[in-house]
Amino acid sequence: MFAELNSILNTSPDSFKPGEFILVSDKHTDASFLIHHFLSFYLRAGCKVCFLGLVQSFSHYSAISQRLGVSLTQAREKGQLVFLEGLKESLGVLLQASKGTRTMDFLRDPSSGLRGLYDFVRDNVRGAVGGAEEWGPPVLLVDDLSVVLSLGVSVGAALDFSHYCRATVCSELQGSMVMLVRCEAEEEEESDDEGSERLLRGLIHQCSLTLQVQGLPTGYCRDIHGQVEVCWRGQCDKQQAQKKLFQYKVHDKGASFFARGMSSAVL
Amino acid sequence: MAAPKMSVGKPTADRLPCNTTSFQKKSRSKLVSIPGTRPSIQNGQLIVSTGVTSLDYVIGGGLAVGTLLLIEEDRYDSYSRMLLKYFLAEGVVCGHELYVASALDHPNDILQANTTLVLNKLYGTINKQETAHPEAAFLELPAPILDDIASPKTEDQAKSCDPESQDAMKIAWRYQHLPKVQTALASSSRFGHYYDVSKTMDPEISQAARCHGFYLPEHSTAVTSPTATTPGQSPMPETYSSLLNNLQEVIHREGFDGTVPQTKSRNILRIGLHSLGSALWGDDLCCRENPSHGHALTTFLYGLRAMLRSSLSVAVVTVPSHLIQNRALMGNITRLCDTAIALESFRGSERETNPLYKDYHGLLDVRQLPYLNCLVCDLPDNKDLAFKLKRKQFTIEVGLCHHNNPLERVVT
């Protein structure tokens, strides 16, 4: 959990808005440090977290969360965290030793879409019936959604998935959702058959808060790793879209955010 | 107080049969001491050397076990092949097991003791020797430069105790379990070696290594044409799925994924996959702008990543990226790998005669470095690097902008 990011977003583990769909996107850089922030944030807040880790193993997140002060293994044992290890499940599906679960079915047949993945989310996001209701509102974290595009799933199917999840998690259960989307498109390219740009635009339309991470436009710098543009999208009529731009640097145990030109390396 | 065993980092908790001291440092990490590996200075990850010490430095100390290095080939696949050979030669010297897959040349040539055609095109000369096997010796590995070339015999690993020496250590008994300093190949306590590319590796040394090969034409007979039994179309062509299955079978059979009981000593599997994505693998990624199996290679890499994360193995994959027209696809491929570098050689281009580049053979671009178990990765100081293949060393040096200042060099 990064304290400076909390103050930028005006949230804290004790008080945060319900029903938020937060979209984290990056272009030519890696924004997964924000996913670690949100993971530790919601675990500290006592929410029931469903994490779809499609690109890294559990031990990776566990090691980093340890440094941020949260123990994932404990959370998993207590039932607060449900973790889908995409890599592990995928082997069963890809290697015709087919004991694969239905969750990663899109690897076997990409045209069938992400139905299996949504079923997993739906089953795990509702609290256990009669069981411990002491966890807060459910949270869904996806890292990252654009990898399914690389595996053959169409943009429409990915957007359907996020729409269904939003309907279940945010509207029905008043929980929150955080998704990471990674883009690679150059600015000059108009025809983007790959679709990560289209996916990003579709998701921006659905979400309530975006954090767009990019490298510095002036080039590579050792002390400033990039910039983050935070954009609150106006949901109600009264609220207008609000944008803020920050620069950041990632440390071993966190990240610091500062206004442009205010990096400690420069001052 | 003698610290047990490891020179860097945290020691292992394994007990040795000849351990005469009960002192063991308490350590939270479960790092096993496997020859040829060491924990990384940055984050404690277990890393192996790529065989090229300057490349190790550029990618942050070495290749982490369980990760994948992507090499984007240069135009004639000369230097990327060289890097793959260095990687495999390092595996032989460290005693790791090898797995080589190629659609072009037969991997079994590595074990042949016969002399074959040695194509020394990097020096512009061709040395013809007795050709018992006319196929190009793709995997003739460069000879390691050892301090003392004693008679190369395969000895047991240094961990096993020598009965005579046990009697010899009566005073310094705390040093009993330290590995003996040996000059022959059996123990390579150094991290990273240097290789002489004008000579090939002694057949006795290379035969001591266990090598599994996957030669695509041999396996293609087992491949049947996909009939329309399944309604959806699988994204991976048969070539990639048979490779993935074969690799999984080798990993499982040799116990790299931890299924073998603890009596067998742990080892690393080095996987070298040559020229994936080329037309020889049945993939039209390099042939068309909108390939029909656009997601074949990415699905394969996803499966490979899953396999690497769950076993003690390291993989190097070379891809002919200069043939791939769709840049977005290359971005997807890069993101599914952990470390990615790209080579661009000057040979055949107008840069070869450019005086600016006269000291180098090509440019090396580090496209991606992994974040493994920590939030930061070791970002390099300088991003424009050039490489040069010398007889005894593959050097990578900083920055052509600094070519006026010969003192500014990357540590090799």
XYZ file of C-alpha atoms in Angstrom:
679
model
C 0.000 0.000 0.000
C 1.512 3.289 -1.009
C 0.626 6.088 1.340
C 1.137 8.830 -1.230
C -1.152 7.139 -3.701
C -3.815 6.870 -1.046
C -3.700 10.586 -0.457
C -3.835 11.281 -4.186
C -6.887 9.099 -4.573
C -8.429 10.323 -1.321
C -8.953 6.832 -0.039
C -7.815 4.791 2.897
C -8.432 1.221 3.988
C -11.018 2.494 6.428
C -13.005 4.523 3.984
C -13.244 3.928 0.293
C -16.035 4.283 -2.192
C -18.003 1.131 -2.907
C -18.800 -0.018 -6.403
C -15.648 1.331 -8.030
C -14.196 -0.045 -11.233
C -10.550 0.991 -11.320
C -8.653 0.505 -14.552
C -4.858 0.474 -14.536
C -3.232 0.648 -17.938
C 0.301 0.965 -19.137
C 2.079 1.667 -22.359
C 5.694 0.574 -22.912
C 6.235 0.201 -19.209
C 5.108 -2.020 -16.369
C 2.308 -0.881 -14.122
C 2.029 -4.037 -12.054
C 3.340 -2.196 -8.992
C -0.102 -0.587 -8.806
C -1.739 -3.995 -8.701
C 0.384 -4.854 -5.680
C -0.721 -1.597 -4.095
C -4.403 -2.368 -4.574
C -3.965 -5.949 -3.417
C -2.425 -4.932 -0.131
C -4.873 -2.028 0.182
C -7.980 -4.163 -0.045
C -6.558 -6.922 2.109
C -5.807 -4.373 4.798
C -9.316 -3.038 4.459
C -10.656 -6.468 5.280
C -12.414 -7.135 2.003
C -12.861 -10.516 0.440
C -10.479 -10.503 -2.504
C -10.654 -12.644 -5.619
C -7.384 -12.386 -7.542
C -6.926 -13.670 -11.070
C -3.168 -13.977 -11.436
C -2.827 -14.893 -15.068
C 0.804 -14.005 -15.687
C 2.782 -14.646 -12.535
C 2.962 -17.296 -9.908
C 1.527 -16.978 -6.426
C 4.950 -16.827 -4.835
C 5.787 -13.692 -6.799
C 2.844 -11.760 -5.351
C 3.400 -13.293 -1.976
C 7.015 -12.180 -1.826
C 6.160 -8.624 -2.790
C 3.174 -8.369 -0.486
C 5.415 -9.522 2.320
C 7.487 -6.403 1.777
C 4.375 -4.282 1.756
C 3.328 -5.771 5.049
C 0.582 -8.208 4.073
C 0.786 -11.977 4.141
C -0.966 -13.615 1.220
C -0.590 -17.150 2.497
C -2.315 -16.223 5.710
C -5.079 -14.436 3.878
C -5.572 -17.443 1.667
C -5.757 -19.789 4.605
C -8.250 -17.627 6.398
C -10.397 -17.511 3.311
C -10.045 -13.805 2.725
C -8.165 -14.294 -0.516
C -9.088 -16.563 -3.403
C -6.202 -16.802 -5.835
C -6.410 -18.222 -9.317
C -2.967 -19.256 -10.525
C -3.485 -19.027 -14.243
C -0.115 -20.488 -15.136
C -0.591 -23.619 -13.105
C -4.078 -24.297 -14.388
C -3.051 -23.631 -17.954
C -0.618 -26.525 -18.104
C -3.357 -29.047 -17.620
C -5.354 -27.522 -20.432
C -2.512 -27.042 -22.896
C -0.945 -30.419 -22.508
C -3.744 -32.757 -23.480
C -3.170 -34.503 -20.176
C -6.514 -32.858 -19.987
C -7.450 -32.768 -16.399
C -7.824 -29.074 -16.964
C -10.531 -27.181 -15.207
C -13.084 -25.208 -17.103
C -11.657 -21.952 -15.862
C -8.880 -21.745 -18.390
C -10.925 -23.215 -21.194
C -10.160 -20.274 -23.408
C -6.693 -21.723 -23.914
C -8.117 -24.796 -25.512
C -10.618 -22.924 -27.610
C -10.234 -19.145 -27.739
C -13.408 -18.575 -29.682
C -15.475 -19.761 -26.763
C -14.624 -16.661 -24.790
C -14.065 -16.160 -21.090
C -17.201 -17.836 -19.797
C -15.281 -20.286 -17.633
C -13.311 -17.466 -16.068
C -16.459 -15.532 -15.280
C -18.013 -18.598 -13.647
C -14.984 -18.854 -11.416
C -15.311 -15.219 -10.428
C -19.017 -15.478 -9.778
C -18.642 -18.539 -7.589
C -15.862 -17.068 -5.512
C -16.900 -13.511 -5.097
C -19.990 -14.192 -3.093
C -19.252 -14.891 0.545
C -19.746 -18.368 1.857
C -23.333 -18.931 2.752
C -23.749 -19.100 6.476
C -20.052 -18.758 6.871
C -17.968 -15.877 7.981
C -19.628 -12.685 6.871
C -16.993 -10.670 8.615
C -15.219 -9.798 5.371
C -16.070 -6.534 3.736
C -17.424 -6.013 0.237
C -15.905 -8.290 -2.408
C -13.068 -7.125 -4.622
C -11.963 -8.561 -7.953
C -8.392 -7.999 -9.131
C -7.242 -9.060 -12.585
C -3.582 -9.162 -13.601
C -3.647 -8.762 -16.468
C -6.509 -8.799 -18.881
C -4.571 -8.115 -22.060
C -2.761 -11.446 -21.914
C -5.976 -13.185 -22.993
C -5.790 -11.176 -26.206
C -2.344 -12.631 -26.834
C -3.816 -16.071 -26.331
C -6.428 -15.666 -29.009
C -9.509 -14.387 -27.248
C -11.341 -11.643 -29.114
C -11.699 -8.109 -27.795
C -15.449 -8.503 -27.678
C -15.203 -11.524 -25.420
C -12.841 -9.698 -23.068
C -15.192 -6.715 -22.914
C -18.118 -9.036 -22.256
C -16.190 -10.586 -19.410
C -15.451 -7.243 -17.803
C -19.059 -6.155 -18.264
C -20.408 -9.277 -16.583
C -17.927 -8.964 -13.761
C -18.815 -5.338 -13.262
C -22.486 -6.163 -13.159
C -21.918 -8.842 -10.564
C -19.215 -7.310 -8.429
C -19.803 -3.586 -8.593
C -23.528 -3.186 -9.148
C -24.990 -6.213 -7.470
C -22.599 -6.774 -4.589
C -21.368 -3.183 -4.228
C -17.805 -4.347 -4.351
C -14.829 -3.015 -6.304
C -12.919 -4.152 -9.305
C -9.345 -3.434 -10.424
C -8.078 -4.516 -13.808
C -4.679 -4.150 -15.438
C -4.442 -3.753 -19.195
C -1.128 -3.545 -20.994
C -0.860 -1.873 -24.368
C 1.933 -1.795 -26.809
C 0.517 0.183 -29.696
C 2.533 2.957 -31.227
C 0.790 6.239 -31.790
C 1.134 6.116 -35.576
C -0.641 2.837 -35.994
C -4.282 3.286 -36.944
C -5.327 -0.219 -37.832
C -4.873 -2.129 -34.652
C -5.975 -5.650 -35.323
C -4.468 -6.891 -32.109
C -7.051 -4.944 -30.227
C -5.325 -3.931 -27.052
C -6.096 -0.317 -27.867
C -9.716 -1.199 -28.551
C -9.886 -3.136 -25.321
C -8.455 -0.190 -23.461
C -10.965 2.229 -24.947
C -13.835 -0.106 -24.191
C -12.728 -0.510 -20.607
C -12.162 3.207 -20.089
C -15.764 3.686 -21.061
C -16.901 1.190 -18.415
C -14.736 2.253 -15.532
C -14.983 4.945 -12.909
C -11.315 5.672 -12.270
C -8.347 5.180 -14.542
C -4.651 5.236 -13.788
C -2.659 5.404 -16.987
C 1.015 4.732 -16.577
C 3.547 5.679 -19.179
C 7.227 6.210 -19.508
C 8.449 9.773 -19.503
C 7.756 11.462 -22.832
C 11.239 12.938 -22.830
C 12.987 9.601 -22.593
C 14.494 7.185 -20.156
C 15.515 8.423 -16.734
C 16.934 6.498 -13.846
C 15.391 8.498 -11.061
C 11.928 8.984 -12.428
C 10.434 5.806 -13.703
C 7.453 7.300 -15.432
C 4.282 9.257 -15.092
C 0.795 8.352 -13.920
C -2.306 10.099 -15.126
C -5.194 9.706 -12.716
C -8.596 10.366 -14.205
C -11.886 10.304 -12.335
C -14.660 9.754 -14.775
C -17.862 11.562 -14.009
C -20.526 9.012 -13.216
C -23.349 11.225 -12.104
C -24.463 14.347 -13.890
C -23.000 16.694 -11.337
C -19.559 15.181 -11.241
C -17.168 16.140 -13.981
C -14.170 14.240 -15.160
C -11.071 15.276 -13.308
C -7.504 14.588 -14.308
C -4.235 14.768 -12.446
C -0.730 13.981 -13.593
C 2.032 12.692 -11.349
C 5.459 11.231 -11.744
C 6.572 8.230 -9.788
C 9.554 6.236 -8.744
C 9.355 2.649 -7.549
C 11.433 1.559 -4.558
C 12.028 -1.753 -2.993
C 9.194 -1.347 -0.513
C 6.884 1.021 -2.232
C 6.575 3.825 -4.685
C 6.713 7.543 -4.296
C 4.567 9.914 -6.268
C 5.300 13.541 -6.828
C 4.206 16.382 -9.014
C 6.078 17.017 -12.204
C 9.450 18.523 -11.627
C 9.383 17.850 -7.903
C 11.442 14.695 -7.895
C 13.990 14.575 -5.134
C 16.642 13.854 -7.696
C 16.019 17.175 -9.357
C 15.477 19.454 -6.374
C 34.073 -19.231 12.545
C 33.826 -21.073 9.318
C 30.603 -20.432 7.512
C 29.338 -23.566 5.839
C 29.656 -23.824 2.106
C 28.323 -21.021 0.050
C 30.458 -18.073 -0.859
C 27.615 -15.668 -1.427
C 24.277 -15.388 0.183
C 22.383 -17.647 2.420
C 23.477 -21.226 2.896
C 21.333 -24.212 2.404
C 19.628 -26.167 5.077
C 20.492 -29.513 3.553
C 22.459 -31.891 5.640
C 25.450 -33.536 4.094
C 26.432 -37.078 4.826
C 29.927 -36.006 5.837
C 28.899 -33.011 7.874
C 30.999 -33.155 10.944
C 29.744 -29.992 12.469
C 26.280 -29.478 13.759
C 26.490 -25.746 13.290
C 24.004 -24.481 10.753
C 23.104 -20.936 10.080
C 19.433 -20.248 10.453
C 18.041 -19.093 7.223
C 14.538 -18.459 6.002
C 15.247 -19.138 2.395
C 15.188 -22.625 1.040
C 17.962 -22.149 -1.473
C 19.475 -25.400 -2.536
C 23.110 -25.307 -3.474
C 23.182 -26.503 -7.027
C 26.465 -26.277 -8.896
C 26.605 -23.464 -11.361
C 24.081 -21.325 -9.574
C 24.255 -18.631 -6.998
C 21.804 -16.279 -5.340
C 21.443 -12.923 -6.975
C 22.874 -9.920 -5.199
C 19.808 -7.812 -5.853
C 16.987 -9.965 -4.659
C 18.281 -13.343 -3.608
C 16.883 -15.181 -6.602
C 18.764 -18.260 -7.724
C 20.547 -17.346 -10.922
C 22.649 -19.126 -13.504
C 25.141 -17.711 -15.915
C 24.270 -17.313 -19.579
C 27.807 -18.282 -20.526
C 28.720 -14.742 -21.461
C 29.855 -12.751 -18.460
C 29.139 -9.367 -19.977
C 25.624 -10.424 -20.883
C 25.177 -11.570 -17.294
C 26.102 -8.112 -16.149
C 23.752 -6.418 -18.588
C 20.726 -8.479 -17.558
C 21.311 -7.962 -13.897
C 23.729 -10.648 -12.741
C 22.475 -13.676 -14.607
C 19.393 -15.569 -15.618
C 17.025 -16.401 -12.815
C 16.013 -20.037 -12.560
C 12.461 -20.431 -13.769
C 12.600 -17.623 -16.288
C 12.859 -17.258 -20.002
C 15.336 -15.245 -22.048
C 14.206 -14.137 -25.474
C 16.882 -13.342 -28.026
C 15.704 -11.540 -31.120
C 17.909 -12.895 -33.838
C 20.169 -10.841 -35.998
C 19.715 -11.002 -39.697
C 21.813 -14.062 -40.455
C 21.306 -15.772 -37.123
C 25.039 -15.875 -36.510
C 25.398 -14.112 -33.179
C 22.160 -15.387 -31.706
C 23.333 -18.904 -32.470
C 26.582 -18.068 -30.795
C 24.783 -16.925 -27.669
C 22.742 -20.109 -27.635
C 25.938 -22.126 -27.911
C 27.500 -20.217 -25.054
C 24.426 -20.907 -22.963
C 24.599 -24.646 -23.653
C 28.356 -24.817 -23.206
C 27.968 -23.181 -19.817
C 25.468 -25.871 -18.971
C 27.918 -28.598 -19.921
C 30.688 -27.049 -17.863
C 28.460 -26.622 -14.818
C 27.072 -30.100 -15.102
C 23.502 -29.078 -15.857
C 21.241 -31.084 -18.085
C 20.455 -29.760 -21.498
C 17.387 -29.783 -23.650
C 17.789 -28.555 -27.194
C 15.047 -28.196 -29.749
C 15.626 -27.277 -33.324
C 13.814 -27.610 -36.574
C 16.898 -27.022 -38.654
C 19.813 -29.055 -37.328
C 19.885 -32.274 -35.449
C 20.627 -31.719 -31.761
C 22.340 -35.072 -31.406
C 25.416 -33.809 -33.152
C 26.495 -32.429 -29.843
C 27.248 -35.901 -28.603
C 29.082 -37.082 -31.631
C 32.782 -37.391 -31.026
C 33.590 -37.250 -34.701
C 35.084 -34.144 -36.106
C 32.765 -32.360 -38.402
C 32.714 -29.345 -40.559
C 33.699 -26.385 -38.480
C 32.323 -23.321 -40.074
C 34.213 -20.401 -38.767
C 32.397 -17.777 -40.705
C 32.817 -15.156 -38.041
C 36.427 -14.986 -39.022
C 35.754 -15.344 -42.685
C 37.628 -18.607 -42.975
C 36.358 -22.089 -43.345
C 38.299 -24.887 -41.747
C 37.405 -28.122 -43.381
C 38.103 -31.241 -41.429
C 37.088 -34.832 -41.810
C 33.442 -34.771 -42.446
C 31.820 -37.766 -40.949
C 28.557 -35.958 -40.604
C 27.838 -33.501 -43.347
C 25.159 -31.711 -41.388
C 26.441 -28.475 -40.051
C 27.724 -28.804 -36.538
C 25.169 -26.508 -35.079
C 25.906 -27.584 -31.614
C 29.627 -27.857 -31.696
C 30.209 -25.998 -28.525
C 33.128 -23.701 -27.904
C 35.873 -25.006 -25.674
C 35.945 -23.694 -22.135
C 39.094 -21.978 -20.960
C 40.009 -23.646 -17.720
C 42.832 -22.671 -15.441
C 44.578 -25.994 -15.508
C 43.651 -28.400 -18.178
C 44.246 -31.578 -16.272
C 43.209 -34.819 -17.846
C 39.522 -34.404 -18.165
C 37.815 -37.146 -16.309
C 34.366 -36.966 -14.937
C 34.625 -36.966 -11.195
C 31.852 -37.044 -8.733
C 30.465 -33.794 -7.524
C 32.629 -32.053 -5.009
C 30.142 -32.638 -2.254
C 30.951 -36.285 -1.869
C 33.560 -36.988 0.728
C 36.920 -38.526 0.045
C 37.782 -41.020 2.747
C 41.481 -40.134 2.762
C 40.925 -36.464 3.151
C 38.707 -36.998 6.141
C 41.620 -38.389 8.016
C 43.775 -35.553 6.796
C 41.599 -32.860 8.348
C 42.175 -33.263 12.025
C 42.748 -29.687 12.960
C 40.744 -27.781 10.392
C 37.810 -30.119 10.674
C 35.327 -27.313 10.325
C 36.406 -26.952 6.733
C 35.694 -30.593 6.089
C 32.596 -30.079 4.059
C 33.859 -27.270 1.895
C 34.285 -28.328 -1.714
C 37.769 -29.214 -2.738
C 39.340 -26.873 -5.197
C 39.594 -28.890 -8.338
C 41.047 -27.922 -11.612
C 39.280 -30.364 -13.836
C 35.769 -29.982 -15.019
C 33.935 -31.687 -12.226
C 33.563 -28.699 -9.994
C 32.994 -25.273 -11.392
C 32.687 -23.082 -8.400
C 33.224 -20.011 -10.504
C 30.185 -18.298 -11.883
C 30.477 -17.868 -15.588
C 33.288 -19.059 -17.764
C 35.142 -17.939 -20.814
C 35.143 -19.872 -24.031
C 37.484 -20.068 -26.955
C 35.395 -20.016 -30.068
C 38.121 -21.155 -32.386
C 38.217 -24.543 -30.735
C 35.443 -26.974 -30.100
C 34.725 -28.620 -26.839
C 36.486 -31.848 -26.016
C 34.178 -34.712 -26.791
C 34.792 -36.234 -23.389
C 33.518 -33.132 -21.700
C 30.500 -32.746 -23.885
C 29.626 -36.390 -23.639
C 29.541 -36.159 -19.893
C 26.571 -33.878 -20.175
C 23.100 -35.294 -20.365
C 21.357 -33.869 -23.322
C 17.804 -34.298 -24.509
C 17.110 -33.339 -28.050
C 14.005 -32.485 -29.975
C 14.467 -32.522 -33.698
C 11.254 -31.507 -35.356
C 11.397 -33.694 -38.494
C 11.677 -36.752 -36.276
C 8.604 -35.827 -34.342
C 6.530 -34.710 -37.243
C 5.658 -38.281 -38.173
C 3.756 -38.524 -34.953
C 1.847 -35.425 -35.848
C -1.456 -36.059 -37.503
C -3.298 -33.487 -39.460
C -5.951 -31.849 -37.342
C -9.306 -33.346 -38.093
C -12.412 -31.452 -37.238
C -13.347 -33.460 -34.189
C -13.201 -30.531 -31.847
C -15.532 -27.701 -32.694
C -13.134 -24.919 -31.901
C -9.730 -24.541 -33.434
C -6.842 -25.002 -31.077
C -4.542 -21.987 -31.253
C -1.365 -24.060 -31.263
C -0.253 -26.020 -34.307
C 0.866 -29.565 -33.731
C 4.546 -28.685 -33.852
C 4.374 -26.484 -30.793
C 2.114 -28.786 -28.841
C 4.327 -31.769 -29.501
C 7.341 -29.745 -28.346
C 5.499 -28.662 -25.221
C 4.433 -32.212 -24.472
C 7.911 -33.559 -25.018
C 9.400 -30.907 -22.773
C 6.897 -31.599 -20.035
C 7.618 -35.281 -20.301
C 11.365 -34.723 -19.933
C 10.889 -32.382 -16.986
C 8.612 -34.815 -15.258
C 10.680 -37.890 -15.972
C 13.944 -36.346 -14.818
C 12.321 -34.849 -11.808
C 12.947 -31.160 -12.378
C 9.519 -30.308 -11.122
C 10.202 -31.786 -7.730
C 8.408 -35.067 -8.099
C 11.561 -37.123 -7.666
C 12.378 -37.907 -4.023
C 15.118 -36.047 -2.269
C 17.847 -38.654 -2.639
C 18.734 -37.512 -6.104
C 20.759 -34.320 -6.094
C 19.060 -31.320 -7.580
C 20.088 -30.064 -10.951
C 19.046 -27.418 -13.426
C 17.680 -28.087 -16.861
C 18.856 -25.657 -19.506
C 16.441 -25.410 -22.385
C 17.512 -23.973 -25.711
C 14.871 -23.471 -28.369
C 16.177 -22.335 -31.682
C 14.358 -20.081 -34.085
C 10.809 -20.427 -32.826
C 8.266 -18.730 -34.990
C 10.144 -19.443 -38.165
C 8.484 -21.217 -41.041
C 10.255 -24.477 -40.205
C 8.106 -24.822 -37.125
C 4.997 -24.722 -39.254
C 4.187 -21.218 -38.133
C 3.346 -18.528 -40.629
C 4.141 -15.716 -38.243
C 7.125 -14.681 -40.311
C 5.470 -15.140 -43.648
C 2.372 -13.018 -43.512
C 1.234 -9.807 -42.002
C -1.962 -11.404 -40.745
C -0.952 -14.926 -39.857
C -3.622 -17.546 -39.562
C -2.122 -18.913 -36.358
C -1.424 -15.527 -34.912
C -1.533 -16.789 -31.349
C 0.390 -19.996 -31.773
C 3.719 -18.758 -30.537
C 2.237 -16.692 -27.715
C 0.199 -19.641 -26.458
C 3.304 -21.792 -26.593
C 5.274 -19.196 -24.644
C 2.515 -19.023 -22.057
C 2.683 -22.785 -21.592
C 6.479 -22.652 -21.471
C 6.330 -19.946 -18.827
C 3.988 -22.084 -16.743
C 6.385 -24.995 -17.015
C 9.438 -22.929 -16.137
C 7.834 -21.388 -13.084
C 7.089 -24.801 -11.656
C 10.425 -26.499 -12.287
C 14.138 -25.975 -11.846
C 14.841 -24.926 -15.371
C 15.989 -21.995 -17.446
C 15.119 -21.401 -21.084
C 16.616 -19.401 -23.910
C 14.483 -18.912 -26.995
C 15.594 -17.279 -30.211
C 13.021 -15.755 -32.521
C 13.665 -14.319 -35.983
C 11.960 -11.071 -35.171
C 13.270 -9.277 -38.231
C 10.911 -11.432 -40.293
C 7.838 -10.649 -38.253
C 5.993 -7.811 -39.906
C 3.409 -7.199 -37.243
C 5.074 -5.165 -34.514
C 2.232 -5.587 -32.084
C 2.773 -9.344 -32.182
C 6.390 -8.853 -31.259
C 5.261 -6.784 -28.303
C 2.983 -9.584 -27.130
C 5.763 -12.113 -27.490
C 8.166 -9.915 -25.535
C 5.733 -9.411 -22.703
C 5.272 -13.150 -22.297
C 9.005 -13.602 -21.801
C 10.903 -12.413 -18.803
C 14.149 -11.041 -20.165
C 14.374 -9.949 -23.767
C 17.334 -8.739 -25.772
C 17.656 -7.960 -29.450
C 20.735 -8.296 -31.588
C 21.462 -6.320 -34.691
C 24.620 -7.203 -36.509
C 26.431 -4.892 -38.844
C 27.453 -7.637 -41.212
C 26.129 -7.017 -44.653
C 24.785 -3.590 -43.868
C 26.333 -0.279 -44.729
C 27.318 0.146 -41.112
C 30.028 -2.444 -41.503
C 32.314 0.016 -43.156
C 31.256 2.967 -41.079
C 34.259 4.124 -39.025
C 31.952 4.841 -36.127
C 31.231 1.167 -35.719
C 34.561 -0.289 -36.665
C 35.257 -1.720 -33.260
C 32.026 -3.630 -32.969
C 30.112 -6.392 -34.633
C 26.665 -5.165 -33.822
C 24.234 -3.522 -31.467
C 22.519 -5.105 -28.511
C 19.276 -3.750 -27.170
C 17.881 -4.814 -23.815
C 14.170 -4.754 -24.464
C 12.845 -5.994 -21.178
C 14.074 -6.950 -17.756
C 11.953 -8.939 -15.366
C 10.511 -7.929 -12.024
C 10.932 -11.105 -10.034
C 9.570 -11.237 -6.541
C 10.207 -7.567 -6.010
C 8.892 -4.228 -7.127
C 12.031 -2.964 -8.788
C 14.366 -4.422 -11.296
C 17.918 -3.467 -11.897
C 17.602 -0.836 -14.560
C 20.734 -0.327 -16.573
C 22.580 2.946 -16.522
C 22.912 3.182 -20.213
C 20.783 1.698 -22.856
C 22.845 1.819 -25.987
C 25.105 -1.164 -26.008
C 27.243 -2.693 -28.700
C 28.787 -6.112 -28.804
C 31.903 -7.641 -30.247
C 32.734 -11.286 -30.570
C 36.394 -11.839 -29.845
C 38.079 -15.214 -29.870
C 37.992 -15.654 -26.137
C 35.195 -13.388 -25.137
C 31.889 -11.967 -26.205
C 32.059 -8.437 -24.961
C 29.266 -5.956 -24.605
C 30.242 -2.377 -24.267
C 28.550 0.869 -23.604
C 27.482 3.356 -25.988
C 28.649 4.432 -29.308
C 28.156 8.006 -28.180
C 31.046 7.362 -25.892
C 33.231 5.922 -28.570
C 35.539 8.857 -28.213
C 36.239 7.888 -24.661
C 37.695 4.395 -24.615
C 37.923 4.412 -20.841
C 34.211 4.173 -20.414
C 33.459 0.507 -20.654
C 30.994 -1.868 -19.121
C 32.617 -4.281 -16.715
C 32.994 -7.556 -18.550
